[in-house]
mmCIF file of C-alpha atoms in Angstrom:
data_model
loop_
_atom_site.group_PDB
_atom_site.id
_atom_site.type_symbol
_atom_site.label_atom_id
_atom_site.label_comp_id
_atom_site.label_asym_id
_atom_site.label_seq_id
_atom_site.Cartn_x
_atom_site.Cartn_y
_atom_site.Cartn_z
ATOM 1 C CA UNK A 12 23.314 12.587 -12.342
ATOM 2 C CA UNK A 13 23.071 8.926 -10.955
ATOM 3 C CA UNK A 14 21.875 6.355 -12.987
ATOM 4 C CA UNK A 15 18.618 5.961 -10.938
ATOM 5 C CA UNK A 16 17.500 9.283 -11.214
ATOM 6 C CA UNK A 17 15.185 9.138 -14.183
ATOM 7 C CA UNK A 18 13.641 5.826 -13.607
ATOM 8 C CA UNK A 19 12.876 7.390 -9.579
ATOM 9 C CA UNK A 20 11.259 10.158 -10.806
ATOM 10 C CA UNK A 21 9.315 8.790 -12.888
ATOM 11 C CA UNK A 22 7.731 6.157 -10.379
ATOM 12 C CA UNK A 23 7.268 9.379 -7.764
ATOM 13 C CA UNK A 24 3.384 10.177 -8.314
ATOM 14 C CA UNK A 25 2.407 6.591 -8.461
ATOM 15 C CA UNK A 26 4.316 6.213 -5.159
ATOM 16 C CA UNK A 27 2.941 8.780 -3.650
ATOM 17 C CA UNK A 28 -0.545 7.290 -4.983
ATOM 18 C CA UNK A 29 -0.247 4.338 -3.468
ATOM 19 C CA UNK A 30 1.210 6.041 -0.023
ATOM 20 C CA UNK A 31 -1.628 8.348 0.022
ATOM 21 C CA UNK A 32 -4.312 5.812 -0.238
ATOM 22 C CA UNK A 33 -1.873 3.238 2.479
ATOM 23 C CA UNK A 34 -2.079 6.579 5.046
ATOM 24 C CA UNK A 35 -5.188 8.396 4.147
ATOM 25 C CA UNK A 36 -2.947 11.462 4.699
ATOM 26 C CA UNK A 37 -1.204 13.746 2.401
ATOM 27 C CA UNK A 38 1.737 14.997 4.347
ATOM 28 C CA UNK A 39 2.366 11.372 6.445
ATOM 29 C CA UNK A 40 2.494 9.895 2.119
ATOM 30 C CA UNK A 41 4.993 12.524 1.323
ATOM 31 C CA UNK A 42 6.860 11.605 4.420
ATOM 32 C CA UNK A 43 6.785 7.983 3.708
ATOM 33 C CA UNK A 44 7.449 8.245 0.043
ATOM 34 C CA UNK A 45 10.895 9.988 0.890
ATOM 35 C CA UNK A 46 11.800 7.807 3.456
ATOM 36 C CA UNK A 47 11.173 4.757 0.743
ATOM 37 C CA UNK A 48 13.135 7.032 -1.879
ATOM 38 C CA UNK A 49 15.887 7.447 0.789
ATOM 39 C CA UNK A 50 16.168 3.569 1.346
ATOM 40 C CA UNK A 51 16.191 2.432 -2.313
ATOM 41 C CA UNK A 52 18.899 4.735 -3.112
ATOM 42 C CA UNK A 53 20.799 3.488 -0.074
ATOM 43 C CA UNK A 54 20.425 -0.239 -0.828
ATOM 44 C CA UNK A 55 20.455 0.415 -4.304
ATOM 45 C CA UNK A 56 24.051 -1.350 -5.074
ATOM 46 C CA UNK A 57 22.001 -4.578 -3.340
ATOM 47 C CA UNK A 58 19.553 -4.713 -5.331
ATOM 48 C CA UNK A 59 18.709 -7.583 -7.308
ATOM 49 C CA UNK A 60 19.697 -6.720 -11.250
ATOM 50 C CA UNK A 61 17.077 -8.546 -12.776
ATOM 51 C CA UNK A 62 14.310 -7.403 -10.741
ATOM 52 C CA UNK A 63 11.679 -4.580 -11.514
ATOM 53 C CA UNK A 64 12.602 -1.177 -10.180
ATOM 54 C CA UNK A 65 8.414 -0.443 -9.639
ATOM 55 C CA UNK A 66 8.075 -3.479 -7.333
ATOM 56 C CA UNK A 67 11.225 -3.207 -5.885
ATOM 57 C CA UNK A 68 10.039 0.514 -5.102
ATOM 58 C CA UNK A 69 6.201 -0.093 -3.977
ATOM 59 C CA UNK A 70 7.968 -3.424 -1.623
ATOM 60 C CA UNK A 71 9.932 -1.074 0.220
ATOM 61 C CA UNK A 72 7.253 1.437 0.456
ATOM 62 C CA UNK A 73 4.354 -1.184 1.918
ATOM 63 C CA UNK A 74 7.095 -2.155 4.648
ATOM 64 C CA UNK A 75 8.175 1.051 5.524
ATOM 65 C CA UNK A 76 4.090 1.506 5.833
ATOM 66 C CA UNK A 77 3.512 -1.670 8.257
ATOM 67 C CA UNK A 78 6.830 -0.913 10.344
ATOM 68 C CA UNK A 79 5.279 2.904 10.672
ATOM 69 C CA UNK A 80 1.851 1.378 11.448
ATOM 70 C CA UNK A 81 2.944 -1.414 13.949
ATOM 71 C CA UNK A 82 5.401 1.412 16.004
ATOM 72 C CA UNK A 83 2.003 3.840 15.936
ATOM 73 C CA UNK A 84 0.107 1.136 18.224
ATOM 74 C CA UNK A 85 3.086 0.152 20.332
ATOM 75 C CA UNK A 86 2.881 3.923 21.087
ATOM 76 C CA UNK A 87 -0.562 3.981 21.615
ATOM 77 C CA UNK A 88 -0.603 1.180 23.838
ATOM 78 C CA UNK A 89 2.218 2.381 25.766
ATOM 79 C CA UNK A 90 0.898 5.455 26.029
ATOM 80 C CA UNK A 91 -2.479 4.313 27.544
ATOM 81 C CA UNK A 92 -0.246 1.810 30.084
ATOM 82 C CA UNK A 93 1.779 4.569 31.314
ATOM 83 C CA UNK A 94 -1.284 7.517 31.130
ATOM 84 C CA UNK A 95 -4.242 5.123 32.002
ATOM 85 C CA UNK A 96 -5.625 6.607 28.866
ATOM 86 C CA UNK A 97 -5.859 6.203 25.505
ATOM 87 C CA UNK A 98 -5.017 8.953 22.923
ATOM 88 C CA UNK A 99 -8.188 10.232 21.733
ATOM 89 C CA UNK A 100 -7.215 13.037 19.245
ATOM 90 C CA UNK A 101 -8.918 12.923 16.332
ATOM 91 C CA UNK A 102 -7.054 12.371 13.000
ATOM 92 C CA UNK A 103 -6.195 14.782 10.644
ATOM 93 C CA UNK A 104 -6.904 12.650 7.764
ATOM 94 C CA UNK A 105 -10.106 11.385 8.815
ATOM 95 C CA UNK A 106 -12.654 12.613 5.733
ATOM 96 C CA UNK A 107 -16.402 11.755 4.708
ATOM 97 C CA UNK A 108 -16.494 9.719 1.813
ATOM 98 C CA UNK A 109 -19.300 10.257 -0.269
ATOM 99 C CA UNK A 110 -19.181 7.502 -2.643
ATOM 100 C CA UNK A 111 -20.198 4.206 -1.274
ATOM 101 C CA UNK A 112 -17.344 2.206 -2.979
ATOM 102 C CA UNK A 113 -14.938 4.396 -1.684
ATOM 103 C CA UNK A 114 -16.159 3.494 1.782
ATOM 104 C CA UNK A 115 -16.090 0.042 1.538
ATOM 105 C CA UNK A 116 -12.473 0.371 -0.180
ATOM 106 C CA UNK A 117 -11.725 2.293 3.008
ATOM 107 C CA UNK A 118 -13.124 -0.826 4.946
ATOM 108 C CA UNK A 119 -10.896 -3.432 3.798
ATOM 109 C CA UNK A 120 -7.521 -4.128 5.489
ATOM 110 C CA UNK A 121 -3.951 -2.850 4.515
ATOM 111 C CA UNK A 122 -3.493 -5.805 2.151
ATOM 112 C CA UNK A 123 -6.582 -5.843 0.547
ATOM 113 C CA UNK A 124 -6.175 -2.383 -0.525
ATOM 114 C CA UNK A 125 -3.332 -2.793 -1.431
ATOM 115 C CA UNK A 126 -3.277 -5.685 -3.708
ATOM 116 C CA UNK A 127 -6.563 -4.036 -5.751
ATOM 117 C CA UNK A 128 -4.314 -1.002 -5.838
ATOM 118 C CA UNK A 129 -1.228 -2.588 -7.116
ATOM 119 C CA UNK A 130 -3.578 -4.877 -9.793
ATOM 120 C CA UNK A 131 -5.937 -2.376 -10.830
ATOM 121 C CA UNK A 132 -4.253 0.707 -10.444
ATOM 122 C CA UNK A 133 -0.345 0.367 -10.866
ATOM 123 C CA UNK A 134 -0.976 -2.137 -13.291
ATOM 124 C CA UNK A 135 1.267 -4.497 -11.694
ATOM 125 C CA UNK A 136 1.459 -8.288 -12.918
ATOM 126 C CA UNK A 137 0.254 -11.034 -10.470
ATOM 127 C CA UNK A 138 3.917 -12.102 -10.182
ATOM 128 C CA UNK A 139 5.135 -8.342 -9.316
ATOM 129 C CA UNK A 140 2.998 -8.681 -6.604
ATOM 130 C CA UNK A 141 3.706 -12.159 -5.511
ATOM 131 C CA UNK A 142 7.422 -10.819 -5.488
ATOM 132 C CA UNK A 143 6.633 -7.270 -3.297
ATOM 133 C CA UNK A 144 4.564 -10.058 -1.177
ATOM 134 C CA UNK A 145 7.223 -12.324 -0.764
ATOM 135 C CA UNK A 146 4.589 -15.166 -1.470
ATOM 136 C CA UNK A 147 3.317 -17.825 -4.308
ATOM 137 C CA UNK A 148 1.556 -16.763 -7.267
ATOM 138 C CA UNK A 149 -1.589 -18.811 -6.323
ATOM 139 C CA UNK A 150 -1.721 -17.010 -3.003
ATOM 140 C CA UNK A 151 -1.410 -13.497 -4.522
ATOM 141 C CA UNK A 152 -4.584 -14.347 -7.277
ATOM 142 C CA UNK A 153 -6.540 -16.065 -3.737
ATOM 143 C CA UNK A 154 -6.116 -12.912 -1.565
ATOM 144 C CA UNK A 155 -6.853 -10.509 -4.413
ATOM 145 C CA UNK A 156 -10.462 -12.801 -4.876
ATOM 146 C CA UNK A 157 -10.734 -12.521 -1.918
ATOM 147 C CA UNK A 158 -10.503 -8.829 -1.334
ATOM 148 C CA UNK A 159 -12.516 -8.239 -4.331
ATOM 149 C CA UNK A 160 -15.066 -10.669 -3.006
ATOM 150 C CA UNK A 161 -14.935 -8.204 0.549
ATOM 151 C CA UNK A 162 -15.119 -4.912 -1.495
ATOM 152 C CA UNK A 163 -18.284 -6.152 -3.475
ATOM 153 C CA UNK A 164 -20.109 -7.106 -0.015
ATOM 154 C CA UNK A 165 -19.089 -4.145 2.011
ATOM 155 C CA UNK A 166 -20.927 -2.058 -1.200
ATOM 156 C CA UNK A 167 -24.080 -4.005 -1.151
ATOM 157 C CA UNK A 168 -23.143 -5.400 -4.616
ATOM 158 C CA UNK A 169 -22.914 -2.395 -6.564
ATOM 159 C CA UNK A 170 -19.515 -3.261 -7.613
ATOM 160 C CA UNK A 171 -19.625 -5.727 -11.077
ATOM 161 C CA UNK A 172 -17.085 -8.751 -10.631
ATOM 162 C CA UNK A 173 -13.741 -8.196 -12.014
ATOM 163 C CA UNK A 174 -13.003 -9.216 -15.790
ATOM 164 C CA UNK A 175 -11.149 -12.517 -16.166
ATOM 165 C CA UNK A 176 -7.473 -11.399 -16.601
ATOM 166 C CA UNK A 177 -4.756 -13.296 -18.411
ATOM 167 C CA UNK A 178 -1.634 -14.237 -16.643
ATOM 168 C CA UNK A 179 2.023 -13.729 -17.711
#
C-alpha cells in the first residue's frame, strides 16, 4: 500500500460532496473526483510537505472543475458558430429544489458556493481557503461576506447572519 492511501480515502465522500454540489450531477462528481484523485497521486512527490492534504485535495478538485467548465462553453460556442445553433438539450442534472435556501445557494456563482461550502461544510480554516484560492486572507473573509450577504438576499432574508467566527 502507498503511503497516501489512507489519508485519500478518507477525504473521498467529502470530495465527492463538494464535486456534487460544484456539478449538480452525480456521475459528472464521480468523474471529476477521480480525475482529481488521479492528479494528486501523480504530482504527489511535488507536493508541498508542509501543506494540508484536504486543501491540497479540494484545490485540485475546484480547478479541475473551472478547466471542465470553461472547455464546456468553448464547446458550446463553437458548436453554435459552426451549427448556427446553440445546443439546447436539457441537462440531466437539472432538479426542482424545494427549499428556498437551496435555491438561492443554487443562485450564487462557482466561488460563492464554494467558499460557504469549504467554511461551513468541510470545516476548512480561512487560511486553507486563502491557500486553495491562491489569495490573501482578508480577501478570502471579504468574498465569503460577501457571498453570505448574496445567499441571505436571494432567500428574502430567511437565512440568520452567520456567527462571528474566530480566526487561527
Amino acid at each position: 500500500m502507498h503511503e497516501l492511501d489512507e489519508p485519500l480515502r478518507e477525504l473521498i465522500p467529502r470530495l465527492r460532496r463538494f464535486a456534487v454540489s460544484l456539478t449538480r450531477n452525480a456521475s459528472s462528481a464521480d468523474d471529476l473526483v477521480q480525475s482529481t484523485l488521479e492528479r494528486a497521486i501523480t504530482h504527489w512527490a511535488d507536493k508541498r510537505i508542509e501543506g494540508d492534504l484536504r486543501a491540497w485535495l479540494f484545490s485540485i478538485l475546484y480547478r479541475q472543475f473551472l478547466d471542465a467548465h470553461r472547455r464546456t462553453r468553448r464547446y458550446a460556442r463553437m458548436l453554435e458558430f459552426f451549427t448556427g445553433r446553440e445546443d439546447t438539450q436539457p441537462s440531466v442534472e437539472r432538479t426542482v429544489i424545494a427549499q428556498s435556501t437551496l435555491q438561492a445557494f443554487d443562485q450564487l456563482n462557482t466561488e460563492q458556493r464554494a467558499l460557504l461550502l469549504w467554511v461551513s461544510v468541510e470545516g476548512l480554516s480561512y487560511k486553507e481557503v486563502a491557500e486553495i484560492l491562491d489569495v490573501p486572507l482578508g480577501t478570502v473573509m471579504s468574498r465569503l461576506s460577501r457571498a453570505r450577504q448574496a445567499l441571505r438576499q436571494l432567500s428574502d432574508g430567511e437565512i440568520a447572519s452567520p456567527s462571528l467566527r474566530i480566526l487561527k
